[in-house]
Each structure stands twice: as C-alpha cells, then as structure tokens.
Amino acid sequence: VHGHGGIVLEHLKALSLHYDLGPGDRFSWFTTTGWMMWNFIASGLLVGATTVLFDGDPGSPDLDPLWRLASDEHLDVFGVSAPFVMACRKVGLRPGEAHDLSRLRHLGSTGAPLPAEGFHWVGDAIGRHVQIGSMSGGTDVCTAFVGAAPTLPVRAGEISACMLGCDVRAFRPDGTRCESGETGELVIVSPMPSMPVGFWNDPDGIRLRAAYYDAFPGVWHHGDWITFTDDGSCIITGRSDATLNRGGVRLGTSDFYTVVENLPEVADSLVIHLDDPAGGLGELILLVACAPGVELDDDLRHHIRSALRNELSPRHVPDEIVAVELVPRTLSGKRLEVPVKRMLQGAEPEAVAARDSLANPAALDAVAEWVRDRR
C-alpha cells in the first residue's frame, strides 16, 4: 500500500530533475501495466510532458517497432529494459542509421543491470548524442534508488549516482558500511517519501518488517548487490538472494548472462546455485533457451562451459546445462531465479510465484515438470 502524496513527490523529483522533462518534451517508456514503470510514465503529465504509449508486441515482427516509434513520435526521453537493449545488440540492429533519432537525448534502461557492452552499443548504433541512463529501484517504492542526471558523466557498465533524497549505501553482513569498491547489500538508511505505508491485510506490520527490516534492524534491505566507486557512481550485480556462493566465493548472476547470451546460439538463460550444507561448491545449474533452429547438444554445452571458464573462471562452469523452450520471467521481464531455486529445493510452483505476475506461465510449468522428473 503506497501513499499517494509520496509517489507524486518522488516522481516529480525524478522526472523534472533527473530527466529534465518539462512542457514540450515527449516521453515514453516501454512497459506493461503490471510494472511500476507504467506509473512512472503516467507521471510525465505532472511535469507537462507529452507521454507516448505503445500498445503491441515490441518484438514482432522484429525488434524495430520501438525504435520506429521513437523516430515517428520525436521522443526526447525514451526508456526500455536492459534485456531489450542487449537483444537489439545481439541481432545487430542499428536504429540510428535506420531512423531519425536526432531529437532523442536520453535512453533509459532498467529491469536488470545493463552491461558495459550495452552502453557501447547505444553509442555506436544509436548515437553519441544520447545519454544512457541505467537506473535501478523497485516496485516496492515505485521509483528508482540510483540512476542518471543531466549534469553527471556516464561510464560504461555503471549507474551514475544515487537519486536525490535516496540515502543508498552498501552494507556488509554485520551491518557495517562497505568501503569504496567493496560489494555489499543495497540498503536505504533514511526514509523515502514513496516507501510503502504497509502491506494489504498486515495490520500489525509483521510481514512488512519481515520483508525489509529483518536483515538490518531499522534499515531497508532491498536484496541487491551494489558496489560504489570513489565518485559516487555504482554497479549493481544482481539479486543478493539469487547470488551464487560457490565455496565461499560470491558470483554475480549478471556476469553469467553477459557471457552466455553473447553466444549466437543462446537466446535466453537462467542460472541457479544449490548450496552445499557441508560448505562445498554446491551444484550450479544453467537453463538455456536456444536461438531458433539451434539444439542444445554436447558440442554447445562444451562451448558454453568453455566460454564461462575462459571469460570468467572455472567456478562459473555449470555442473548441469538444461534446455528449456522459454526462460520463466515476470511481466516486467525479470528472470525467476529465486522461484526456480525454491522449486529445486522442494517448493511447489504455486507457492513460489503468482501466475498473474508472469509473462509466460507455461514456461514455469515446463520448468516445474523438469524439476519433478529430476527428483
């Protein structure tokens, strides 16, 4: 449950100051109505901007419709997801050559960490005049914690700064603050206007406190890994509850996806780690959705393992690589890493994810069938 005034204040701040939006500007962000970015784009009206909506499949018949929209509607600020940027890069799209995107000044990216390769693609394939604004936040607060600003530099693979009024820090497990360059848990140590006022049917606030404040009493714990640089920019390397810990070495999931999905044979992937109670390496499992016409055979498995070993480390090599038709994702495009892990640990599908929140419920059903067969 959110407070209306807090959301309005938060979105006014973000859109007017971080995106420099105002009357005469045209603003669009590709989103479903089930994602908080729908609320964010609607708030463009608060600053007098014209909001442009897209109704349809952004990937049909190819990945060009959204870029055509940006050109035809003369967008100033346009937002997509990091997976969409990487998909366009993978197929060799060059929107800046196919369309007039000279008015576009800012391309926003969220939903997942945007790798450095995605930044380079935007500069090369869209134009050097476009500021790349990778940002990260949550549906929980209906806004971003960290993002870009018109006055700040952009470095490939990094998010430029904390959003104004967001007291974001990186914490060690013991609750002490991480040093610059040290990866820790993303926490918010001061209240924000758009933090939820409660959970539905949680009159005593027990579930709310368990969700956000149990790990570090009195401090909002969001569940992402974050690393700050000396000048305040940051890098998010994935969900901390989905992070792989192999023999005491922490491995970020985003590193896996960058390597695996750079392979032309792979369309999508999801990685899960099952811990070893005895403290060993545990079991690393990679689900792979192959590109059309490609079969996951022993040669491709060897190719994937070699790429992970050479570009990352031997610890990143999966013990098992499984073919799936589709990787299960939410409506906002997030991989279901934690739900799939919980299923592998014995939970039933209906207990780990609400079907209404899924972009492709059949994909989770297929994974559930594989999990049952595996048992």
Short mmCIF file of C-alpha atoms in Angstrom, two decimals:
data_model
loop_
_atom_site.label_atom_id
_atom_site.label_comp_id
_atom_site.label_asym_id
_atom_site.label_seq_id
_atom_site.Cartn_x
_atom_site.Cartn_y
_atom_site.Cartn_z
CA VAL A 1 0.00 0.00 0.00
CA HIS A 2 1.50 3.31 -1.11
CA GLY A 3 0.74 6.86 -0.05
CA HIS A 4 -0.41 8.96 -2.97
CA GLY A 5 1.46 12.11 -1.96
CA GLY A 6 4.77 10.31 -1.58
CA ILE A 7 4.58 8.84 -5.07
CA VAL A 8 3.71 12.23 -6.62
CA LEU A 9 6.61 13.93 -4.85
CA GLU A 10 9.05 11.17 -5.80
CA HIS A 11 8.05 11.17 -9.48
CA LEU A 12 8.11 14.97 -9.72
CA LYS A 13 11.68 14.90 -8.43
CA ALA A 14 12.84 12.13 -10.75
CA LEU A 15 11.22 13.38 -13.95
CA SER A 16 11.94 17.10 -13.55
CA LEU A 17 15.46 16.92 -12.12
CA HIS A 18 16.95 13.58 -13.19
CA TYR A 19 15.38 13.54 -16.67
CA ASP A 20 14.99 17.31 -17.17
CA LEU A 21 11.48 16.73 -18.52
CA GLY A 22 9.06 19.60 -18.94
CA PRO A 23 6.46 21.16 -21.27
CA GLY A 24 7.23 20.50 -24.93
CA ASP A 25 9.14 17.27 -24.23
CA ARG A 26 7.96 13.87 -25.43
CA PHE A 27 8.42 10.95 -23.06
CA SER A 28 7.88 7.21 -23.44
CA TRP A 29 8.96 4.06 -21.63
CA PHE A 30 8.06 0.62 -22.90
CA THR A 31 6.19 -1.11 -20.08
CA THR A 32 3.25 -3.29 -19.29
CA THR A 33 0.53 -2.03 -16.96
CA GLY A 34 1.74 -4.59 -14.43
CA TRP A 35 5.13 -2.88 -14.00
CA MET A 36 5.82 0.18 -11.85
CA MET A 37 7.24 1.91 -14.92
CA TRP A 38 3.61 2.31 -16.03
CA ASN A 39 3.06 4.62 -13.05
CA PHE A 40 6.34 6.37 -13.85
CA ILE A 41 5.40 7.14 -17.44
CA ALA A 42 1.93 8.32 -16.43
CA SER A 43 3.62 10.80 -14.10
CA GLY A 44 5.14 12.52 -17.12
CA LEU A 45 1.91 14.50 -17.14
CA LEU A 46 2.90 16.02 -13.77
CA VAL A 47 5.73 17.96 -15.41
CA GLY A 48 3.75 18.93 -18.51
CA ALA A 49 5.46 16.48 -20.85
CA THR A 50 3.61 14.58 -23.55
CA THR A 51 3.53 10.86 -22.73
CA VAL A 52 3.63 8.46 -25.66
CA LEU A 53 2.23 4.95 -25.14
CA PHE A 54 2.88 1.81 -27.15
CA ASP A 55 0.30 -0.94 -27.47
CA GLY A 56 1.62 -4.13 -29.03
CA ASP A 57 4.49 -6.57 -29.17
CA PRO A 58 7.88 -4.80 -29.23
CA GLY A 59 9.46 -7.91 -30.74
CA SER A 60 7.08 -8.50 -33.66
CA PRO A 61 7.86 -8.96 -36.46
CA ASP A 62 11.35 -7.91 -35.34
CA LEU A 63 12.91 -5.61 -32.74
CA ASP A 64 12.41 -2.42 -34.76
CA PRO A 65 8.88 -1.18 -33.75
CA LEU A 66 10.01 0.70 -30.62
CA TRP A 67 12.80 2.49 -32.50
CA ARG A 68 10.33 3.39 -35.23
CA LEU A 69 8.06 4.79 -32.52
CA ALA A 70 10.91 6.87 -31.09
CA SER A 71 11.54 8.34 -34.53
CA ASP A 72 7.94 8.85 -35.66
CA GLU A 73 6.87 10.46 -32.37
CA HIS A 74 10.04 12.57 -32.00
CA LEU A 75 10.81 11.33 -28.50
CA ASP A 76 13.15 13.30 -26.25
CA VAL A 77 13.39 10.74 -23.45
CA PHE A 78 12.77 7.07 -24.17
CA GLY A 79 13.05 4.11 -21.81
CA VAL A 80 13.32 0.37 -22.37
CA SER A 81 14.66 -2.61 -20.44
CA ALA A 82 18.27 -3.78 -20.31
CA PRO A 83 17.33 -7.17 -21.85
CA PHE A 84 15.75 -5.32 -24.79
CA VAL A 85 18.94 -3.30 -25.36
CA MET A 86 21.04 -6.46 -25.27
CA ALA A 87 18.65 -8.27 -27.62
CA CYS A 88 18.93 -5.43 -30.14
CA ARG A 89 22.70 -5.55 -29.86
CA LYS A 90 22.75 -9.30 -30.36
CA VAL A 91 20.84 -9.19 -33.66
CA GLY A 92 22.99 -6.33 -34.96
CA LEU A 93 20.27 -3.66 -35.02
CA ARG A 94 21.44 -0.11 -35.83
CA PRO A 95 18.46 2.15 -35.09
CA GLY A 96 20.41 5.38 -35.54
CA GLU A 97 21.04 4.51 -39.19
CA ALA A 98 17.54 3.21 -39.94
CA HIS A 99 15.65 6.06 -38.23
CA ASP A 100 15.97 9.74 -37.42
CA LEU A 101 16.74 9.72 -33.70
CA SER A 102 18.44 13.10 -33.68
CA ARG A 103 15.92 14.51 -31.16
CA LEU A 104 16.43 11.68 -28.68
CA ARG A 105 18.62 12.95 -25.85
CA HIS A 106 18.23 10.24 -23.22
CA LEU A 107 17.77 6.48 -23.39
CA GLY A 108 16.71 4.96 -20.08
CA SER A 109 17.38 1.35 -19.16
CA THR A 110 16.07 -0.61 -16.19
CA GLY A 111 14.69 -4.02 -15.19
CA ALA A 112 18.18 -5.57 -14.95
CA PRO A 113 21.80 -4.41 -14.83
CA LEU A 114 22.93 -3.04 -18.21
CA PRO A 115 26.37 -4.49 -19.06
CA ALA A 116 29.13 -2.29 -20.45
CA GLU A 117 28.54 -3.88 -23.87
CA GLY A 118 25.04 -2.39 -23.86
CA PHE A 119 26.39 1.12 -23.24
CA HIS A 120 28.84 0.75 -26.12
CA TRP A 121 26.08 -0.49 -28.44
CA VAL A 122 23.89 2.55 -27.68
CA GLY A 123 26.74 4.91 -28.52
CA ASP A 124 27.67 3.09 -31.72
CA ALA A 125 24.23 2.07 -33.02
CA ILE A 126 22.02 4.95 -31.85
CA GLY A 127 24.32 7.94 -31.47
CA ARG A 128 26.90 9.60 -29.25
CA HIS A 129 24.45 12.44 -28.56
CA VAL A 130 22.23 10.13 -26.48
CA GLN A 131 22.83 9.97 -22.73
CA ILE A 132 22.49 6.42 -21.41
CA GLY A 133 20.57 6.34 -18.14
CA SER A 134 20.81 2.97 -16.43
CA MET A 135 18.72 3.03 -13.26
CA SER A 136 17.61 0.64 -10.54
CA GLY A 137 14.84 0.72 -7.98
CA GLY A 138 11.79 -1.34 -7.17
CA THR A 139 8.08 -1.83 -7.38
CA ASP A 140 8.18 -1.66 -3.58
CA VAL A 141 8.85 2.09 -3.73
CA CYS A 142 7.57 2.71 -7.28
CA THR A 143 10.72 4.61 -8.19
CA ALA A 144 14.49 4.33 -8.53
CA PHE A 145 17.20 4.42 -5.86
CA VAL A 146 20.09 5.02 -8.25
CA GLY A 147 20.13 6.48 -11.74
CA ALA A 148 21.39 9.23 -14.03
CA ALA A 149 21.26 13.03 -14.15
CA PRO A 150 21.80 15.54 -16.98
CA THR A 151 24.84 17.03 -15.22
CA LEU A 152 26.69 13.79 -14.48
CA PRO A 153 29.08 11.75 -16.63
CA VAL A 154 28.24 8.26 -17.85
CA ARG A 155 30.70 5.37 -17.68
CA ALA A 156 30.03 2.06 -19.39
CA GLY A 157 28.57 -0.52 -17.03
CA GLU A 158 27.96 1.97 -14.20
CA ILE A 159 24.95 3.85 -12.79
CA SER A 160 25.88 7.50 -12.36
CA ALA A 161 24.66 8.33 -8.84
CA CYS A 162 22.13 7.93 -6.06
CA MET A 163 18.83 9.58 -6.89
CA LEU A 164 18.26 12.83 -4.99
CA GLY A 165 16.97 12.19 -1.48
CA CYS A 166 17.90 8.48 -1.58
CA ASP A 167 20.35 7.57 1.17
CA VAL A 168 21.68 4.42 -0.50
CA ARG A 169 24.61 2.52 0.94
CA ALA A 170 26.35 -0.84 0.68
CA PHE A 171 26.39 -2.90 3.88
CA ARG A 172 28.43 -5.87 4.96
CA PRO A 173 26.57 -8.81 6.56
CA ASP A 174 27.39 -7.42 10.02
CA GLY A 175 25.66 -4.11 9.22
CA THR A 176 28.80 -2.01 8.79
CA ARG A 177 29.24 0.21 5.75
CA CYS A 178 31.32 -1.07 2.84
CA GLU A 179 34.31 0.85 1.58
CA SER A 180 34.51 2.21 -1.96
CA GLY A 181 34.98 -0.68 -4.38
CA GLU A 182 33.59 -3.25 -1.94
CA THR A 183 30.40 -5.12 -2.87
CA GLY A 184 27.63 -5.27 -0.30
CA GLU A 185 23.89 -5.36 0.28
CA LEU A 186 21.94 -2.40 -1.09
CA VAL A 187 20.27 -0.66 1.85
CA ILE A 188 18.37 2.59 2.39
CA VAL A 189 19.26 4.13 5.74
CA SER A 190 16.87 7.13 5.72
CA PRO A 191 13.13 7.16 4.90
CA MET A 192 11.97 7.97 1.36
CA PRO A 193 8.60 9.59 0.51
CA SER A 194 7.40 6.64 -1.56
CA MET A 195 8.23 3.77 0.76
CA PRO A 196 5.12 1.62 1.31
CA VAL A 197 2.92 2.55 4.24
CA GLY A 198 2.04 -1.10 4.74
CA PHE A 199 1.08 -4.46 3.26
CA TRP A 200 -2.51 -5.37 2.49
CA ASN A 201 -4.02 -7.47 5.31
CA ASP A 202 -0.99 -6.90 7.54
CA PRO A 203 -2.47 -4.65 10.29
CA ASP A 204 0.42 -5.11 12.71
CA GLY A 205 3.13 -4.62 10.06
CA ILE A 206 4.67 -8.02 10.77
CA ARG A 207 5.04 -9.01 7.11
CA LEU A 208 6.32 -5.56 6.13
CA ARG A 209 9.07 -5.66 8.76
CA ALA A 210 9.98 -9.23 7.83
CA ALA A 211 10.26 -8.30 4.15
CA TYR A 212 12.54 -5.27 4.53
CA TYR A 213 13.89 -4.75 8.05
CA ASP A 214 14.83 -8.17 9.48
CA ALA A 215 18.31 -8.34 7.94
CA PHE A 216 19.41 -4.94 9.32
CA PRO A 217 17.04 -3.67 12.06
CA GLY A 218 15.66 -0.24 11.22
CA VAL A 219 17.31 -0.20 7.80
CA TRP A 220 15.58 -1.00 4.50
CA HIS A 221 17.21 -4.07 2.93
CA HIS A 222 16.39 -4.29 -0.75
CA GLY A 223 18.06 -7.53 -1.82
CA ASP A 224 20.52 -6.33 -4.49
CA TRP A 225 24.31 -6.40 -4.55
CA ILE A 226 25.78 -2.91 -5.06
CA THR A 227 29.31 -1.53 -5.34
CA PHE A 228 30.08 2.19 -5.06
CA THR A 229 33.04 3.92 -6.70
CA ASP A 230 35.03 6.82 -5.25
CA ASP A 231 32.91 9.44 -7.04
CA GLY A 232 29.53 8.01 -6.03
CA SER A 233 28.64 6.04 -9.14
CA CYS A 234 27.69 2.43 -8.59
CA ILE A 235 27.39 -1.03 -10.13
CA ILE A 236 24.58 -3.46 -9.36
CA THR A 237 25.45 -7.09 -9.97
CA GLY A 238 22.13 -8.80 -9.40
CA ARG A 239 19.86 -10.01 -6.63
CA SER A 240 21.64 -10.94 -3.41
CA ASP A 241 19.11 -13.70 -2.74
CA ALA A 242 19.92 -15.19 -6.15
CA THR A 243 23.68 -14.71 -5.92
CA LEU A 244 25.79 -17.81 -6.30
CA ASN A 245 28.16 -18.63 -3.48
CA ARG A 246 30.50 -21.41 -4.55
CA GLY A 247 32.85 -22.46 -1.78
CA GLY A 248 32.81 -19.00 -0.20
CA VAL A 249 33.30 -17.10 -3.48
CA ARG A 250 30.38 -14.83 -4.46
CA LEU A 251 29.44 -14.87 -8.14
CA GLY A 252 27.05 -12.30 -9.62
CA THR A 253 24.38 -13.68 -11.94
CA SER A 254 24.70 -10.77 -14.38
CA ASP A 255 28.24 -11.91 -15.25
CA PHE A 256 26.87 -15.28 -16.34
CA TYR A 257 24.17 -13.79 -18.54
CA THR A 258 26.56 -11.40 -20.28
CA VAL A 259 28.84 -14.27 -21.34
CA VAL A 260 26.21 -16.90 -22.13
CA GLU A 261 23.83 -14.62 -24.02
CA ASN A 262 26.64 -13.17 -26.12
CA LEU A 263 26.77 -16.58 -27.80
CA PRO A 264 24.68 -16.52 -31.01
CA GLU A 265 23.29 -19.98 -30.23
CA VAL A 266 21.68 -18.81 -26.97
CA ALA A 267 18.50 -16.71 -26.85
CA ASP A 268 18.00 -16.59 -23.07
CA SER A 269 19.27 -18.22 -19.89
CA LEU A 270 18.79 -18.57 -16.14
CA VAL A 271 21.36 -19.71 -13.60
CA ILE A 272 20.70 -21.25 -10.17
CA HIS A 273 23.05 -22.39 -7.43
CA LEU A 274 22.11 -25.01 -4.86
CA ASP A 275 24.24 -24.64 -1.75
CA ASP A 276 26.19 -27.49 -0.23
CA PRO A 277 25.39 -27.70 3.53
CA ALA A 278 28.88 -29.08 4.10
CA GLY A 279 30.43 -25.93 2.63
CA GLY A 280 31.50 -27.37 -0.73
CA LEU A 281 30.97 -25.89 -4.17
CA GLY A 282 27.33 -26.96 -4.33
CA GLU A 283 25.54 -27.50 -7.63
CA LEU A 284 25.42 -24.90 -10.40
CA ILE A 285 22.60 -25.32 -12.93
CA LEU A 286 22.14 -23.33 -16.14
CA LEU A 287 18.83 -23.29 -18.02
CA VAL A 288 19.26 -22.34 -21.67
CA ALA A 289 16.72 -21.33 -24.30
CA CYS A 290 18.42 -21.77 -27.64
CA ALA A 291 18.09 -19.50 -30.65
CA PRO A 292 15.62 -20.65 -33.33
CA GLY A 293 16.88 -23.71 -35.17
CA VAL A 294 19.57 -24.47 -32.59
CA GLU A 295 19.64 -27.61 -30.45
CA LEU A 296 21.38 -27.89 -27.10
CA ASP A 297 23.74 -30.78 -27.79
CA ASP A 298 27.04 -31.83 -26.21
CA ASP A 299 29.04 -29.56 -28.51
CA LEU A 300 27.04 -26.49 -27.48
CA ARG A 301 27.29 -27.46 -23.82
CA HIS A 302 31.07 -27.68 -24.20
CA HIS A 303 31.09 -24.30 -25.98
CA ILE A 304 29.11 -22.67 -23.15
CA ARG A 305 31.33 -24.17 -20.46
CA SER A 306 34.49 -23.07 -22.30
CA ALA A 307 33.20 -19.50 -22.69
CA LEU A 308 32.38 -19.24 -18.97
CA ARG A 309 35.72 -20.75 -17.96
CA ASN A 310 37.76 -18.51 -20.26
CA GLU A 311 35.90 -15.24 -19.73
CA LEU A 312 35.08 -15.63 -16.02
CA SER A 313 36.60 -18.52 -14.05
CA PRO A 314 36.42 -22.29 -13.50
CA ARG A 315 33.98 -21.65 -10.64
CA HIS A 316 31.49 -20.25 -13.15
CA VAL A 317 31.30 -23.51 -15.11
CA PRO A 318 27.87 -25.12 -14.56
CA ASP A 319 27.52 -28.71 -13.41
CA GLU A 320 24.38 -29.15 -15.48
CA ILE A 321 23.08 -27.33 -18.59
CA VAL A 322 19.40 -27.90 -19.32
CA ALA A 323 17.41 -26.97 -22.43
CA VAL A 324 14.15 -25.06 -21.96
CA GLU A 325 11.86 -23.60 -24.59
CA LEU A 326 11.41 -20.36 -22.66
CA VAL A 327 13.03 -18.90 -19.55
CA PRO A 328 10.33 -18.02 -16.99
CA ARG A 329 10.07 -14.26 -16.47
CA THR A 330 7.79 -11.79 -14.75
CA LEU A 331 5.59 -9.32 -16.62
CA SER A 332 8.38 -6.77 -16.24
CA GLY A 333 10.94 -9.14 -17.78
CA LYS A 334 12.78 -10.26 -14.65
CA ARG A 335 14.09 -13.82 -14.54
CA LEU A 336 12.55 -16.07 -11.90
CA GLU A 337 15.86 -17.09 -10.34
CA VAL A 338 14.70 -17.35 -6.74
CA PRO A 339 11.36 -19.10 -7.52
CA VAL A 340 13.12 -21.72 -9.63
CA LYS A 341 15.71 -22.25 -6.89
CA ARG A 342 12.93 -22.71 -4.33
CA MET A 343 11.27 -25.29 -6.60
CA LEU A 344 14.54 -27.20 -6.80
CA GLN A 345 14.60 -27.14 -3.01
CA GLY A 346 11.16 -28.74 -2.84
CA ALA A 347 8.59 -25.93 -3.08
CA GLU A 348 5.57 -26.24 -5.35
CA PRO A 349 5.18 -23.82 -8.31
CA GLU A 350 2.03 -22.17 -6.89
CA ALA A 351 3.94 -21.36 -3.69
CA VAL A 352 6.84 -19.57 -5.39
CA ALA A 353 5.16 -17.28 -7.94
CA ALA A 354 1.73 -15.84 -8.69
CA ARG A 355 0.71 -16.83 -12.22
CA ASP A 356 -0.82 -13.40 -12.85
CA SER A 357 2.62 -11.86 -12.36
CA LEU A 358 4.26 -14.00 -15.06
CA ALA A 359 4.85 -13.07 -18.67
CA ASN A 360 4.78 -16.74 -19.66
CA PRO A 361 3.19 -19.07 -17.06
CA ALA A 362 3.72 -22.06 -19.37
CA ALA A 363 7.49 -21.53 -19.06
CA LEU A 364 7.32 -22.01 -15.28
CA ASP A 365 5.10 -25.07 -15.76
CA ALA A 366 7.72 -26.61 -18.06
CA VAL A 367 10.48 -25.95 -15.54
CA ALA A 368 8.31 -27.46 -12.80
CA GLU A 369 7.91 -30.61 -14.88
CA TRP A 370 11.67 -30.82 -15.33
CA VAL A 371 12.15 -30.37 -11.56
CA ARG A 372 9.68 -33.22 -10.85
CA ASP A 373 11.48 -35.51 -13.31
CA ARG A 374 14.81 -34.57 -11.77
CA ARG A 375 13.67 -35.63 -8.31
#
